[in-house]
Short mmCIF file of C-alpha atoms in Angstrom, two decimals:
data_model
loop_
_atom_site.label_atom_id
_atom_site.label_comp_id
_atom_site.label_asym_id
_atom_site.label_seq_id
_atom_site.Cartn_x
_atom_site.Cartn_y
_atom_site.Cartn_z
CA SER B 1 -131.87 117.67 44.83
CA ASP B 2 -130.84 120.97 43.37
CA PRO B 3 -132.61 123.39 43.39
CA SER B 4 -130.67 125.91 41.96
CA HIS B 5 -131.00 124.17 38.76
CA ILE B 6 -134.98 122.28 39.07
CA ASP B 7 -137.66 124.38 39.30
CA LEU B 8 -139.44 122.25 43.12
CA ASN B 9 -143.31 122.38 41.55
CA TYR B 10 -141.66 121.18 37.86
CA ALA B 11 -140.63 118.22 40.25
CA ILE B 12 -143.66 118.08 41.83
CA PHE B 13 -146.17 118.16 39.56
CA GLU B 14 -147.10 121.67 40.04
CA HIS B 15 -147.71 124.42 38.36
CA THR B 16 -144.99 126.01 36.08
CA ASN B 17 -144.22 127.21 33.02
CA GLY B 18 -142.71 123.90 32.59
CA ILE B 19 -139.64 123.64 29.80
CA TYR B 20 -139.65 124.69 26.06
CA ASP B 21 -137.04 121.37 24.93
CA GLU B 22 -135.82 123.41 21.80
CA LYS B 23 -134.91 120.26 20.08
CA THR B 24 -137.97 117.95 19.67
CA LYS B 25 -139.79 121.13 19.59
CA LEU B 26 -141.92 120.17 22.60
CA HIS B 27 -143.16 121.63 26.15
CA TYR B 28 -143.13 119.54 29.67
CA ASP B 29 -144.59 120.66 31.76
CA ASN B 30 -143.44 118.22 34.60
CA MET B 31 -139.88 116.56 35.22
CA PHE B 32 -141.49 113.02 35.39
CA ASP B 33 -142.84 113.14 31.38
CA ALA B 34 -139.36 114.30 30.35
CA MET B 35 -137.45 111.76 32.00
CA VAL B 36 -139.84 108.76 30.50
CA ASP B 37 -139.87 110.51 27.54
CA ALA B 38 -135.74 110.36 28.02
CA SER B 39 -135.48 107.00 27.97
CA TYR B 40 -137.70 106.57 24.93
CA ALA B 41 -135.37 109.00 22.94
CA ALA B 42 -132.57 106.20 24.57
CA LEU B 43 -133.86 103.95 23.21
CA GLU B 44 -135.18 104.69 19.83
CA LYS B 45 -131.56 105.83 19.46
CA ALA B 46 -130.64 101.85 20.25
CA GLY B 47 -133.24 100.80 17.61
CA TYR B 48 -136.07 100.16 20.31
CA THR B 49 -138.22 101.82 18.50
CA LYS B 50 -142.02 100.04 19.88
CA MET B 51 -140.35 98.90 23.24
CA PRO B 52 -142.56 100.77 26.07
CA VAL B 53 -141.39 102.72 29.30
CA ILE B 54 -142.53 101.61 32.67
CA VAL B 55 -142.07 103.26 35.34
CA SER B 56 -140.45 100.99 38.51
CA GLU B 57 -140.14 102.77 40.86
CA THR B 58 -140.89 106.79 41.00
CA GLY B 59 -141.59 108.46 44.74
CA TRP B 60 -140.73 111.41 46.92
CA ALA B 61 -138.66 110.87 50.63
CA SER B 62 -140.72 113.02 53.12
CA LYS B 63 -137.59 112.66 55.66
CA GLY B 64 -134.23 113.62 55.20
CA ASP B 65 -130.94 115.48 56.06
CA ALA B 66 -129.95 118.80 55.31
CA ASP B 67 -128.52 118.67 52.98
CA GLU B 68 -131.34 116.65 50.98
CA ALA B 69 -133.25 119.95 49.55
CA GLY B 70 -137.02 119.25 49.33
CA ALA B 71 -137.31 115.80 51.23
CA SER B 72 -140.33 117.03 53.40
CA VAL B 73 -143.77 115.53 54.37
CA ASN B 74 -145.32 118.43 52.26
CA ASN B 75 -143.26 118.05 49.41
CA ALA B 76 -143.42 113.50 49.39
CA LYS B 77 -147.05 114.27 49.57
CA THR B 78 -147.54 116.17 46.69
CA TYR B 79 -145.72 114.75 44.66
CA ASN B 80 -148.02 111.45 45.24
CA ARG B 81 -150.63 112.91 44.97
CA ASN B 82 -150.21 114.50 41.62
CA LEU B 83 -148.17 111.64 40.75
CA ARG B 84 -152.08 109.65 41.38
CA LYS B 85 -154.06 112.22 39.42
CA ARG B 86 -151.19 112.56 36.27
CA LEU B 87 -151.47 108.30 36.43
CA LYS B 88 -154.74 108.01 36.76
CA LYS B 89 -155.23 110.42 33.53
CA ARG B 90 -153.77 107.06 30.95
CA LYS B 91 -152.61 108.96 28.82
CA GLY B 92 -149.08 109.36 27.30
CA THR B 93 -146.06 112.05 27.02
CA PRO B 94 -145.87 114.97 24.46
CA TYR B 95 -143.10 112.44 22.91
CA ARG B 96 -145.28 109.93 23.28
CA PRO B 97 -148.70 110.89 23.43
CA ASP B 98 -150.25 107.52 22.79
CA MET B 99 -148.43 105.72 24.62
CA VAL B 100 -150.04 105.44 28.69
CA VAL B 101 -147.90 106.11 31.35
CA ARG B 102 -147.69 102.94 33.95
CA ALA B 103 -145.73 103.65 37.02
CA TYR B 104 -145.26 101.33 40.76
CA VAL B 105 -144.61 104.07 43.70
CA PHE B 106 -140.92 103.94 45.62
CA ALA B 107 -142.23 102.39 48.93
CA LEU B 108 -144.95 101.30 50.44
CA PHE B 109 -142.74 101.29 53.88
CA ASN B 110 -140.83 103.41 54.77
CA GLU B 111 -138.01 101.29 55.61
CA ASN B 112 -136.26 102.22 59.16
CA LEU B 113 -133.24 99.90 58.83
CA LYS B 114 -131.96 100.05 55.42
CA PRO B 115 -128.30 102.79 55.39
CA GLY B 116 -127.49 105.55 54.02
CA PRO B 117 -129.19 109.07 54.28
CA THR B 118 -132.18 109.72 56.51
CA SER B 119 -133.71 109.90 52.70
CA GLU B 120 -133.49 106.08 52.18
CA ARG B 121 -135.49 105.43 54.67
CA ASN B 122 -138.42 107.90 54.59
CA PHE B 123 -139.99 106.95 51.12
CA GLY B 124 -142.81 105.01 52.37
CA LEU B 125 -146.60 105.89 51.83
CA PHE B 126 -146.57 104.18 55.51
CA LYS B 127 -144.35 103.56 58.42
CA PRO B 128 -142.97 100.46 59.68
CA ASP B 129 -145.05 100.19 62.41
CA GLY B 130 -148.44 100.26 60.15
CA SER B 131 -149.49 103.96 60.93
CA ILE B 132 -149.80 106.74 57.57
CA SER B 133 -147.01 108.78 56.55
CA TYR B 134 -149.06 111.49 55.22
CA ASP B 135 -152.12 111.38 53.18
CA ILE B 136 -152.47 111.03 49.42
CA GLY B 137 -156.39 111.19 49.39
CA PHE B 138 -157.09 107.46 49.32
CA THR B 139 -160.45 107.17 50.08
CA GLY B 140 -161.48 103.78 52.43
CA LEU B 141 -159.38 104.34 55.37
CA LYS B 142 -159.62 105.18 58.66
CA TYR B 143 -157.41 107.43 61.21
CA SER B 144 -157.52 107.31 64.14
CA SER B 145 -156.04 110.03 66.52
CA ALA B 146 -152.07 108.69 65.39
CA THR B 147 -153.05 108.62 62.18
CA ARG B 148 -153.17 104.60 62.15
CA CYS B 149 -154.63 102.88 59.58
CA ARG B 150 -157.22 100.47 61.10
CA PHE B 151 -158.42 97.59 58.83
CA GLY B 152 -159.30 95.22 61.65
CA ALA B 153 -156.27 92.20 60.71
CA SER B 154 -152.45 91.93 62.02
CA LEU B 155 -149.64 93.50 59.94
CA ASN B 156 -149.87 91.03 58.27
CA ALA B 157 -153.68 91.56 56.30
CA LEU B 158 -153.00 95.90 56.33
CA VAL B 159 -149.82 94.80 54.08
CA SER B 160 -152.26 92.94 51.96
CA ALA B 161 -154.74 95.67 51.66
CA CYS B 162 -151.84 97.93 51.46
CA VAL B 163 -150.51 96.25 47.74
CA VAL B 164 -153.78 95.63 46.43
CA MET B 165 -154.21 99.05 46.81
CA PHE B 166 -151.26 100.23 44.39
CA LEU B 167 -152.28 97.63 42.26
CA LEU B 168 -154.91 99.54 41.56
CA LEU B 169 -153.78 102.72 42.28
CA HIS B 170 -155.11 104.35 38.56
CA ARG B 171 -157.99 101.99 37.76
CA LEU B 172 -159.93 101.29 40.80
CA LEU B 173 -159.55 104.61 43.24
CA PRO B 174 -160.99 107.98 42.66
CA VAL B 175 -158.43 111.34 43.67
CA THR B 176 -159.88 113.48 46.12
#
């Protein structure tokens, strides 16, 4: 969250000149790949040369406090949509091009009761009531005027359906 040192476009997978790492002679188009490769480098230094890196949580806050630069619906939508596109390519990183990157989106639902800064409560693709926080291009969802996701069942069915969607995130669902 330091826009004076990190280009927002670099962080949200938008077009940028990227960063060239003089030490490794590798070029990075986005911060995500650079962070995954930093993990690979640390593991390698510790003697774990073949251990895969799986990103267990990644996301972007759709709302934040005044001092939380970049936390907005548009940036969250852009980050998560572009993350989907990146993962759908099923490719590696500049440092490990043959190791397909796997990642899990944080979070499925906003956590309106979570303490801390506003951003901590606003990472979800869905609001606590089941309505969509913002669209990242999943096909098959229907929207009412209140942007509620209608599956024709209870909130439990909504949660189950959304979990299945994420398990299939970069395999079956097309990016639009």
